[in-house]
mmCIF file of C-alpha atoms and ligand atoms in Angstrom:
data_model
loop_
_atom_site.group_PDB
_atom_site.id
_atom_site.type_symbol
_atom_site.label_atom_id
_atom_site.label_comp_id
_atom_site.label_asym_id
_atom_site.label_seq_id
_atom_site.Cartn_x
_atom_site.Cartn_y
_atom_site.Cartn_z
ATOM 1 C CA UNK A 228 0.096 190.361 118.049
ATOM 2 C CA UNK A 229 -3.070 191.681 116.441
ATOM 3 C CA UNK A 230 -5.534 193.237 118.822
ATOM 4 C CA UNK A 231 -9.086 192.049 119.274
ATOM 5 C CA UNK A 232 -11.503 194.365 117.477
ATOM 6 C CA UNK A 233 -14.140 195.431 120.013
ATOM 7 C CA UNK A 234 -17.420 195.250 118.135
ATOM 8 C CA UNK A 235 -19.422 198.219 119.385
ATOM 9 C CA UNK A 236 -21.960 197.787 116.614
ATOM 10 C CA UNK A 237 -23.043 194.326 117.802
ATOM 11 C CA UNK A 238 -22.896 195.345 121.459
ATOM 12 C CA UNK A 239 -25.099 198.367 120.713
ATOM 13 C CA UNK A 240 -27.586 196.188 118.802
ATOM 14 C CA UNK A 241 -27.882 193.901 121.846
ATOM 15 C CA UNK A 242 -28.391 196.909 124.138
ATOM 16 C CA UNK A 243 -31.082 198.338 121.823
ATOM 17 C CA UNK A 244 -32.849 194.956 121.862
ATOM 18 C CA UNK A 245 -32.790 194.987 125.688
ATOM 19 C CA UNK A 246 -34.196 198.533 125.716
ATOM 20 C CA UNK A 247 -36.935 197.537 123.284
ATOM 21 C CA UNK A 248 -37.947 194.565 125.397
ATOM 22 C CA UNK A 249 -37.961 196.673 128.568
ATOM 23 C CA UNK A 250 -39.910 199.481 126.876
ATOM 24 C CA UNK A 251 -42.505 196.946 125.738
ATOM 25 C CA UNK A 252 -42.885 195.678 129.302
ATOM 26 C CA UNK A 253 -43.317 199.222 130.666
ATOM 27 C CA UNK A 254 -45.979 200.031 128.069
ATOM 28 C CA UNK A 255 -47.777 196.763 128.807
ATOM 29 C CA UNK A 256 -47.517 196.756 132.601
ATOM 30 C CA UNK A 257 -47.685 200.470 133.394
ATOM 31 C CA UNK A 258 -49.456 202.075 130.422
ATOM 32 C CA UNK A 259 -46.595 204.518 129.916
ATOM 33 C CA UNK A 260 -44.674 204.912 126.650
ATOM 34 C CA UNK A 261 -41.147 206.302 127.153
ATOM 35 C CA UNK A 262 -40.746 209.465 125.067
ATOM 36 C CA UNK A 263 -37.629 211.305 123.888
ATOM 37 C CA UNK A 264 -37.856 214.903 122.671
ATOM 38 C CA UNK A 265 -35.059 215.991 120.346
ATOM 39 C CA UNK A 266 -34.505 219.684 119.678
ATOM 40 C CA UNK A 267 -32.446 220.749 116.667
ATOM 41 C CA UNK A 268 -31.796 224.417 115.913
ATOM 42 C CA UNK A 269 -30.501 225.236 112.449
ATOM 43 C CA UNK A 270 -29.288 223.311 109.444
ATOM 44 C CA UNK A 271 -25.929 221.805 110.469
ATOM 45 C CA UNK A 272 -25.668 218.746 108.162
ATOM 46 C CA UNK A 273 -23.840 216.476 110.663
ATOM 47 C CA UNK A 274 -26.361 217.384 113.399
ATOM 48 C CA UNK A 275 -29.237 216.559 111.047
ATOM 49 C CA UNK A 276 -27.750 213.104 110.424
ATOM 50 C CA UNK A 277 -27.313 212.464 114.174
ATOM 51 C CA UNK A 278 -30.833 213.673 114.957
ATOM 52 C CA UNK A 279 -32.264 211.496 112.171
ATOM 53 C CA UNK A 280 -30.509 208.403 113.582
ATOM 54 C CA UNK A 281 -31.685 209.185 117.101
ATOM 55 C CA UNK A 282 -35.305 209.555 115.961
ATOM 56 C CA UNK A 283 -35.257 206.346 113.927
ATOM 57 C CA UNK A 284 -33.652 204.265 116.659
ATOM 58 C CA UNK A 285 -35.988 205.673 119.320
ATOM 59 C CA UNK A 286 -39.006 204.559 117.268
ATOM 60 C CA UNK A 287 -37.416 201.182 116.501
ATOM 61 C CA UNK A 288 -37.066 200.648 120.263
ATOM 62 C CA UNK A 289 -40.826 201.123 120.632
ATOM 63 C CA UNK A 290 -40.537 204.531 122.269
ATOM 64 C CA UNK A 291 -42.033 207.867 121.214
ATOM 65 C CA UNK A 292 -39.803 210.324 119.394
ATOM 66 C CA UNK A 293 -40.906 213.946 119.560
ATOM 67 C CA UNK A 294 -39.039 216.232 117.182
ATOM 68 C CA UNK A 295 -38.640 219.989 117.305
ATOM 69 C CA UNK A 296 -36.754 221.245 114.264
ATOM 70 C CA UNK A 297 -36.301 224.992 114.682
ATOM 71 C CA UNK A 298 -34.934 227.634 112.313
ATOM 72 C CA UNK A 299 -31.402 228.974 112.687
ATOM 73 C CA UNK A 300 -32.674 232.367 113.906
ATOM 74 C CA UNK A 301 -34.690 230.947 116.836
ATOM 75 C CA UNK A 302 -34.310 233.279 119.805
ATOM 76 C CA UNK A 303 -32.931 232.318 123.192
ATOM 77 C CA UNK A 304 -36.290 233.104 124.799
ATOM 78 C CA UNK A 305 -38.238 230.930 122.372
ATOM 79 C CA UNK A 306 -35.831 228.046 122.918
ATOM 80 C CA UNK A 307 -36.074 228.382 126.704
ATOM 81 C CA UNK A 308 -39.876 228.502 126.436
ATOM 82 C CA UNK A 309 -39.816 225.254 124.442
ATOM 83 C CA UNK A 310 -37.613 223.581 127.075
ATOM 84 C CA UNK A 311 -40.092 224.722 129.759
ATOM 85 C CA UNK A 312 -42.966 223.155 127.814
ATOM 86 C CA UNK A 313 -41.062 219.883 127.363
ATOM 87 C CA UNK A 314 -40.135 219.861 131.068
ATOM 88 C CA UNK A 315 -43.851 220.098 131.894
ATOM 89 C CA UNK A 316 -45.025 217.577 129.273
ATOM 90 C CA UNK A 317 -45.858 214.203 130.918
ATOM 91 C CA UNK A 318 -45.336 212.370 127.590
ATOM 92 C CA UNK A 319 -41.687 213.491 127.498
ATOM 93 C CA UNK A 320 -39.189 211.586 129.666
ATOM 94 C CA UNK A 321 -35.983 212.626 127.968
ATOM 95 C CA UNK A 322 -34.942 215.955 126.415
ATOM 96 C CA UNK A 323 -31.976 216.249 124.102
ATOM 97 C CA UNK A 324 -30.796 219.540 122.644
ATOM 98 C CA UNK A 325 -28.489 218.775 119.742
ATOM 99 C CA UNK A 326 -25.140 220.551 119.985
ATOM 100 C CA UNK A 327 -23.608 222.710 118.681
ATOM 101 C CA UNK A 328 -26.239 225.456 118.958
ATOM 102 C CA UNK A 329 -25.987 228.609 116.780
ATOM 103 C CA UNK A 330 -23.540 231.223 118.096
ATOM 104 C CA UNK A 331 -26.260 233.666 119.252
ATOM 105 C CA UNK A 332 -27.633 231.066 121.702
ATOM 106 C CA UNK A 333 -26.224 230.676 125.214
ATOM 107 C CA UNK A 334 -25.922 226.881 125.142
ATOM 108 C CA UNK A 335 -25.144 226.554 128.863
ATOM 109 C CA UNK A 336 -28.328 228.407 129.830
ATOM 110 C CA UNK A 337 -30.431 226.246 127.494
ATOM 111 C CA UNK A 338 -28.913 222.950 128.674
ATOM 112 C CA UNK A 339 -29.265 223.878 132.338
ATOM 113 C CA UNK A 340 -32.938 224.730 131.833
ATOM 114 C CA UNK A 341 -33.602 221.011 131.178
ATOM 115 C CA UNK A 342 -35.269 219.273 134.137
ATOM 116 C CA UNK A 343 -32.516 217.161 135.707
ATOM 117 C CA UNK A 344 -34.840 214.143 135.677
ATOM 118 C CA UNK A 345 -35.205 214.447 131.880
ATOM 119 C CA UNK A 346 -31.552 215.300 131.176
ATOM 120 C CA UNK A 347 -30.787 212.117 129.222
ATOM 121 C CA UNK A 348 -27.528 213.565 127.848
ATOM 122 C CA UNK A 349 -26.329 214.187 131.414
ATOM 123 C CA UNK A 350 -24.999 217.618 130.435
ATOM 124 C CA UNK A 351 -26.699 219.765 133.099
ATOM 125 C CA UNK A 352 -24.515 221.068 135.891
ATOM 126 C CA UNK A 353 -26.624 219.143 138.388
ATOM 127 C CA UNK A 354 -26.058 215.809 136.657
ATOM 128 C CA UNK A 355 -22.367 216.552 136.118
ATOM 129 C CA UNK A 356 -22.068 217.392 139.825
ATOM 130 C CA UNK A 357 -23.903 214.255 140.844
ATOM 131 C CA UNK A 358 -21.582 212.141 138.701
ATOM 132 C CA UNK A 359 -18.496 213.910 140.066
ATOM 133 C CA UNK A 360 -19.632 213.396 143.661
ATOM 134 C CA UNK A 361 -20.638 209.762 143.232
ATOM 135 C CA UNK A 362 -24.397 210.275 143.464
ATOM 136 C CA UNK A 363 -26.994 208.662 141.231
ATOM 137 C CA UNK A 364 -26.805 210.630 137.986
ATOM 138 C CA UNK A 365 -27.873 210.515 134.381
ATOM 139 C CA UNK A 366 -24.532 209.613 132.782
ATOM 140 C CA UNK A 367 -23.490 211.201 129.444
ATOM 141 C CA UNK A 368 -24.083 208.677 126.671
ATOM 142 C CA UNK A 369 -20.650 208.474 125.025
ATOM 143 C CA UNK A 370 -18.630 207.842 128.208
ATOM 144 C CA UNK A 371 -21.349 205.454 129.405
ATOM 145 C CA UNK A 372 -20.994 203.497 126.161
ATOM 146 C CA UNK A 373 -17.188 203.429 126.544
ATOM 147 C CA UNK A 374 -17.526 202.087 130.091
ATOM 148 C CA UNK A 375 -19.878 199.337 128.977
ATOM 149 C CA UNK A 376 -17.386 198.205 126.328
ATOM 150 C CA UNK A 377 -14.476 198.360 128.788
ATOM 151 C CA UNK A 378 -16.367 196.437 131.471
ATOM 152 C CA UNK A 379 -17.466 193.846 128.939
ATOM 153 C CA UNK A 380 -13.888 193.307 127.832
ATOM 154 C CA UNK A 381 -11.970 193.707 131.089
ATOM 155 C CA UNK A 382 -14.462 192.976 133.861
ATOM 156 C CA UNK A 383 -13.200 194.650 137.038
ATOM 157 C CA UNK A 384 -11.200 197.820 136.305
ATOM 158 C CA UNK A 385 -9.922 198.255 139.885
ATOM 159 C CA UNK A 386 -6.284 199.262 140.081
ATOM 160 C CA UNK A 387 -5.781 199.599 136.332
ATOM 161 C CA UNK A 388 -3.993 202.669 134.964
ATOM 162 C CA UNK A 389 -6.346 204.613 132.693
ATOM 163 C CA UNK A 390 -5.311 207.519 130.498
ATOM 164 C CA UNK A 391 -8.071 209.724 129.106
ATOM 165 C CA UNK A 392 -6.927 212.075 126.344
ATOM 166 C CA UNK A 393 -9.338 215.027 126.216
ATOM 167 C CA UNK A 394 -11.052 216.964 129.007
ATOM 168 C CA UNK A 395 -14.314 218.139 127.458
ATOM 169 C CA UNK A 396 -17.435 218.270 129.599
ATOM 170 C CA UNK A 397 -19.244 215.844 127.315
ATOM 171 C CA UNK A 398 -16.600 213.123 126.970
ATOM 172 C CA UNK A 399 -13.237 213.471 128.745
ATOM 173 C CA UNK A 400 -14.310 214.684 132.190
ATOM 174 C CA UNK A 401 -17.290 212.329 132.678
ATOM 175 C CA UNK A 402 -15.164 209.465 131.296
ATOM 176 C CA UNK A 403 -12.520 210.181 133.925
ATOM 177 C CA UNK A 404 -15.210 210.356 136.632
ATOM 178 C CA UNK A 405 -16.610 206.964 135.631
ATOM 179 C CA UNK A 406 -13.172 205.350 135.527
ATOM 180 C CA UNK A 407 -12.358 206.838 138.932
ATOM 181 C CA UNK A 408 -15.641 205.508 140.335
ATOM 182 C CA UNK A 409 -14.651 202.094 138.935
ATOM 183 C CA UNK A 410 -11.414 202.326 140.967
ATOM 184 C CA UNK A 411 -9.038 202.806 138.040
ATOM 185 C CA UNK A 412 -6.087 205.160 138.525
ATOM 186 C CA UNK A 413 -6.885 207.952 136.114
ATOM 187 C CA UNK A 414 -4.730 210.464 134.255
ATOM 188 C CA UNK A 415 -6.414 213.152 132.146
ATOM 189 C CA UNK A 416 -4.279 214.490 129.298
ATOM 190 C CA UNK A 417 -5.059 217.488 127.087
ATOM 191 C CA UNK A 418 -3.511 219.909 124.623
ATOM 192 C CA UNK A 419 -1.188 221.376 127.271
ATOM 193 C CA UNK A 420 0.091 218.023 128.520
ATOM 194 C CA UNK A 421 3.838 217.528 128.171
ATOM 195 C CA UNK A 422 5.169 214.404 126.458
ATOM 196 C CA UNK A 423 1.807 212.895 125.634
ATOM 197 C CA UNK A 424 3.260 209.605 124.272
ATOM 198 C CA UNK A 425 5.001 208.987 127.599
ATOM 199 C CA UNK A 426 1.756 209.618 129.513
ATOM 200 C CA UNK A 427 -0.268 207.400 127.178
ATOM 201 C CA UNK A 428 2.307 204.595 127.585
ATOM 202 C CA UNK A 429 1.245 204.277 131.259
ATOM 203 C CA UNK A 430 -2.251 203.242 130.299
ATOM 204 C CA UNK A 431 -3.629 199.738 130.694
ATOM 205 C CA UNK A 432 -6.676 201.572 129.347
ATOM 206 C CA UNK A 433 -6.429 204.459 126.868
ATOM 207 C CA UNK A 434 -9.475 206.513 125.916
ATOM 208 C CA UNK A 435 -8.821 208.950 123.067
ATOM 209 C CA UNK A 436 -11.370 211.803 122.804
ATOM 210 C CA UNK A 437 -9.484 214.537 120.970
ATOM 211 C CA UNK A 438 -10.691 215.071 117.418
ATOM 212 C CA UNK A 439 -7.330 214.598 115.642
ATOM 213 C CA UNK A 440 -7.221 211.881 113.014
ATOM 214 C CA UNK A 441 -4.816 209.041 113.828
ATOM 215 C CA UNK A 442 -2.949 210.965 116.531
ATOM 216 C CA UNK A 443 -2.336 207.995 118.835
ATOM 217 C CA UNK A 444 0.020 205.530 117.170
ATOM 218 C CA UNK A 445 1.078 202.039 118.239
ATOM 219 C CA UNK A 446 4.449 203.221 119.583
ATOM 220 C CA UNK A 447 2.579 205.354 122.181
ATOM 221 C CA UNK A 448 0.908 202.326 123.709
ATOM 222 C CA UNK A 449 1.818 199.941 126.484
ATOM 223 C CA UNK A 450 1.781 196.403 125.080
ATOM 224 C CA UNK A 451 -1.536 194.809 125.933
ATOM 225 C CA UNK A 452 -3.401 198.097 126.469
ATOM 226 C CA UNK A 453 -7.132 198.266 125.816
ATOM 227 C CA UNK A 454 -7.844 201.249 123.572
ATOM 228 C CA UNK A 455 -11.162 203.055 123.200
ATOM 229 C CA UNK A 456 -11.262 205.461 120.283
ATOM 230 C CA UNK A 457 -13.970 208.111 120.678
ATOM 231 C CA UNK A 458 -12.722 210.374 117.896
ATOM 232 C CA UNK A 459 -14.809 210.997 114.798
ATOM 233 C CA UNK A 460 -12.784 212.739 112.092
ATOM 234 C CA UNK A 461 -13.930 213.231 108.527
ATOM 235 C CA UNK A 462 -10.965 212.808 106.142
ATOM 236 C CA UNK A 463 -10.480 212.151 102.420
ATOM 237 C CA UNK A 464 -10.204 208.467 103.380
ATOM 238 C CA UNK A 465 -13.594 208.613 105.132
ATOM 239 C CA UNK A 466 -14.417 208.538 108.836
ATOM 240 C CA UNK A 467 -11.414 207.822 111.075
ATOM 241 C CA UNK A 468 -10.728 207.904 114.793
ATOM 242 C CA UNK A 469 -8.073 209.550 116.942
ATOM 243 C CA UNK A 470 -6.119 206.287 116.990
ATOM 244 C CA UNK A 471 -4.083 204.964 114.090
ATOM 245 C CA UNK A 472 -5.831 201.593 114.058
ATOM 246 C CA UNK A 473 -3.275 199.562 112.115
ATOM 247 C CA UNK A 474 -0.223 200.449 114.190
ATOM 248 C CA UNK A 475 -2.194 200.383 117.459
ATOM 249 C CA UNK A 476 -3.555 196.928 116.659
ATOM 250 C CA UNK A 477 0.017 195.589 116.605
ATOM 251 C CA UNK A 478 0.537 196.560 120.245
ATOM 252 C CA UNK A 479 -2.857 196.712 121.961
ATOM 253 C CA UNK A 480 -4.802 193.807 123.419
ATOM 254 C CA UNK A 481 -8.098 195.185 122.144
ATOM 255 C CA UNK A 482 -9.284 198.290 120.350
ATOM 256 C CA UNK A 483 -12.545 199.865 119.234
ATOM 257 C CA UNK A 484 -12.701 200.639 115.496
ATOM 258 C CA UNK A 485 -14.044 203.827 113.902
ATOM 259 C CA UNK A 486 -16.689 203.491 112.622
ATOM 260 C CA UNK A 487 -18.383 200.606 114.453
ATOM 261 C CA UNK A 488 -16.984 201.127 117.944
ATOM 262 C CA UNK A 489 -18.065 203.890 120.305
ATOM 263 C CA UNK A 490 -20.401 205.661 117.843
ATOM 264 C CA UNK A 491 -23.239 203.101 117.852
ATOM 265 C CA UNK A 492 -22.954 202.797 121.643
ATOM 266 C CA UNK A 493 -23.692 206.500 122.090
ATOM 267 C CA UNK A 494 -27.200 206.316 120.626
ATOM 268 C CA UNK A 495 -27.943 202.963 122.279
ATOM 269 C CA UNK A 496 -27.035 204.549 125.633
ATOM 270 C CA UNK A 497 -29.295 207.511 124.856
ATOM 271 C CA UNK A 498 -32.196 205.080 124.468
ATOM 272 C CA UNK A 499 -31.183 203.331 127.683
ATOM 273 C CA UNK A 500 -31.049 206.675 129.516
ATOM 274 C CA UNK A 501 -34.510 207.610 128.201
ATOM 275 C CA UNK A 502 -35.910 204.350 129.512
ATOM 276 C CA UNK A 503 -34.157 204.869 132.851
ATOM 277 C CA UNK A 504 -35.518 208.432 133.085
ATOM 278 C CA UNK A 505 -39.029 207.160 132.378
ATOM 279 C CA UNK A 506 -38.731 204.540 135.128
ATOM 280 C CA UNK A 507 -37.414 207.059 137.653
ATOM 281 C CA UNK A 508 -40.105 209.646 136.835
ATOM 282 C CA UNK A 509 -42.916 207.076 137.190
ATOM 283 C CA UNK A 510 -41.370 205.162 140.088
ATOM 284 C CA UNK A 511 -41.158 201.988 138.019
ATOM 285 C CA UNK A 512 -38.406 199.479 138.965
ATOM 286 C CA UNK A 513 -35.462 199.999 136.596
ATOM 287 C CA UNK A 514 -34.673 197.053 134.305
ATOM 288 C CA UNK A 515 -31.077 195.804 134.305
ATOM 289 C CA UNK A 516 -29.627 197.157 131.063
ATOM 290 C CA UNK A 517 -26.017 196.761 132.214
ATOM 291 C CA UNK A 518 -25.618 200.540 132.434
ATOM 292 C CA UNK A 519 -25.266 200.755 136.229
HETATM 293 P P1 NDP B 212 -13.505 218.848 122.296
HETATM 294 O O1 NDP B 212 -12.935 219.572 121.126
HETATM 295 O O2 NDP B 212 -14.506 219.500 123.162
HETATM 296 O O3 NDP B 212 -12.282 218.403 123.246
HETATM 297 C C1 NDP B 212 -11.102 217.881 122.700
HETATM 298 C C2 NDP B 212 -10.105 217.645 123.800
HETATM 299 O O4 NDP B 212 -8.910 217.170 123.194
HETATM 300 C C3 NDP B 212 -9.755 218.910 124.584
HETATM 301 O O5 NDP B 212 -9.705 218.620 125.965
HETATM 302 C C4 NDP B 212 -8.372 219.287 124.054
HETATM 303 O O6 NDP B 212 -7.517 219.876 125.009
HETATM 304 C C5 NDP B 212 -7.814 217.931 123.684
HETATM 305 N N1 NDP B 212 -6.790 218.062 122.649
HETATM 306 C C6 NDP B 212 -6.838 218.766 121.495
HETATM 307 N N2 NDP B 212 -5.676 218.656 120.824
HETATM 308 C C7 NDP B 212 -4.872 217.865 121.583
HETATM 309 C C8 NDP B 212 -3.549 217.410 121.432
HETATM 310 N N3 NDP B 212 -2.823 217.722 120.378
HETATM 311 N N4 NDP B 212 -3.043 216.635 122.397
HETATM 312 C C9 NDP B 212 -3.771 216.307 123.493
HETATM 313 N N5 NDP B 212 -5.039 216.713 123.679
HETATM 314 C C10 NDP B 212 -5.576 217.495 122.744
HETATM 315 O O7 NDP B 212 -14.038 217.465 121.717
HETATM 316 P P2 NDP B 212 -15.098 216.403 122.303
HETATM 317 O O8 NDP B 212 -14.654 215.909 123.624
HETATM 318 O O9 NDP B 212 -16.458 216.924 122.135
HETATM 319 O O10 NDP B 212 -14.905 215.240 121.218
HETATM 320 C C11 NDP B 212 -13.675 214.596 121.035
HETATM 321 C C12 NDP B 212 -13.778 213.702 119.808
HETATM 322 O O11 NDP B 212 -14.771 212.715 120.052
HETATM 323 C C13 NDP B 212 -14.202 214.414 118.526
HETATM 324 O O12 NDP B 212 -13.562 213.776 117.439
HETATM 325 C C14 NDP B 212 -15.685 214.164 118.459
HETATM 326 O O13 NDP B 212 -16.171 214.187 117.135
HETATM 327 C C15 NDP B 212 -15.764 212.783 119.033
HETATM 328 N N6 NDP B 212 -17.045 212.450 119.642
HETATM 329 C C16 NDP B 212 -17.563 211.226 119.349
HETATM 330 C C17 NDP B 212 -18.749 210.826 119.884
HETATM 331 C C18 NDP B 212 -19.252 209.468 119.563
HETATM 332 O O14 NDP B 212 -20.412 209.209 119.718
HETATM 333 N N7 NDP B 212 -18.395 208.543 119.125
HETATM 334 C C19 NDP B 212 -19.530 211.703 120.762
HETATM 335 C C20 NDP B 212 -18.853 212.932 121.111
HETATM 336 C C21 NDP B 212 -17.655 213.281 120.538
HETATM 337 P P3 NDP B 212 -7.809 221.328 125.663
HETATM 338 O O15 NDP B 212 -8.879 221.090 126.677
HETATM 339 O O16 NDP B 212 -6.506 221.691 126.264
HETATM 340 O O17 NDP B 212 -8.241 222.216 124.538
#
C-alpha cells in the first residue's frame, strides 16, 4: 500500500482564492479593506522569510499588509505601545507578532496585549480559553489548517482515535482541543510519554508536532492511519518533517508531505482569520471559507 499524498499546497491555493474573492466582496460592498499588521523584532533569518511570505500573500489576497520591522534592542514598553496603537487603528483587523521574540522581551505580556478581536494567531489567553471551553474563538492557524486537511480527507471525525504528539500552546494543545470538539478520542503525547510507538499505534489520526526529523516511522503506525506532519526540520537533505515519509507511506492511508503539506495551510489560514476578524469587527456576515 502506498498512502495518498495530501496536497496541502493545492488546498491552500484554493483557500487563498476563496479569501481573495471574499475580501473583494467586502471591499466592494462595505468599503472596508481587511488589514493585517505584522510585527517582527530582530533579524532572525527564518522569521524574516515567514514574515515576507505572510506580507506577499496578504497583498495577493487583496488585503492590506502593514509591516513593523523593529530593531533587536526594541524595549518591552515600545513594543507594548505599538500593540496599543495597532489595537486602536481602525485599518488593522489582524495583529501578528512573529515569534520567537528576543530574550529580553516578555512574549506572553506582548501577545496578551493584542485585542482579542484582532488576535488572528489565536495565541492570547482569552482565545485559548475560548477554544478550550468550546466558545467562538480565533483558532491558531497551524492546527486550523491541519483540521481542514483532516476534514477534507476523512469527513466526520467522530469516534476516531487521534494521537497528537506535542503539547505546545501554538500547535499541540489547540490541535487536541479541535479534535476533541470534533468528537475524536484524543491522546496527547510528549517528551515524557512512555512507549510512544505503542501510543501512536492507537491512532486512526496521528498529528506529529515535535520538531525531530523523521521520528515517526511506518512501524509506529496503525495500518490505514491518516498522518499529519507539522514538523519543519532543516537537515543536510533539506526541509523534512517529523514523520519518515517513505516508511510511513507504506502503512498509512494518507499523509501530508513536508514541504507542501501543513506549511502552506498555515499562512492561508492566517489570511482566512484576518478576513474573519474584519467581518466580526464590522458586523459583516462571515463568508463560508470552510474554517468553521
Ligand atoms: P515545541 O518545541 O514548542 O513543542 C514540541 C513538543 O514536542 C513538546 O510538547 C515536546 O514535549 C514534544 N517532544 C519533544 N521531543 C519529543 C520526543 N522525543 N517524543 C515525544 N514528544 C516530544 O514545538 P512547536 O509545537 O512550536 O512545533 C513543533 C514542530 O512543528 C516544529 O518542527 C516546528 O518547526 C513545526 N511548526 C510548523 C508549523 C507549520 O506551519 N507547518 C507552524 C508551527 C510549528 P514536552 O512538552 O514534554 O517538552
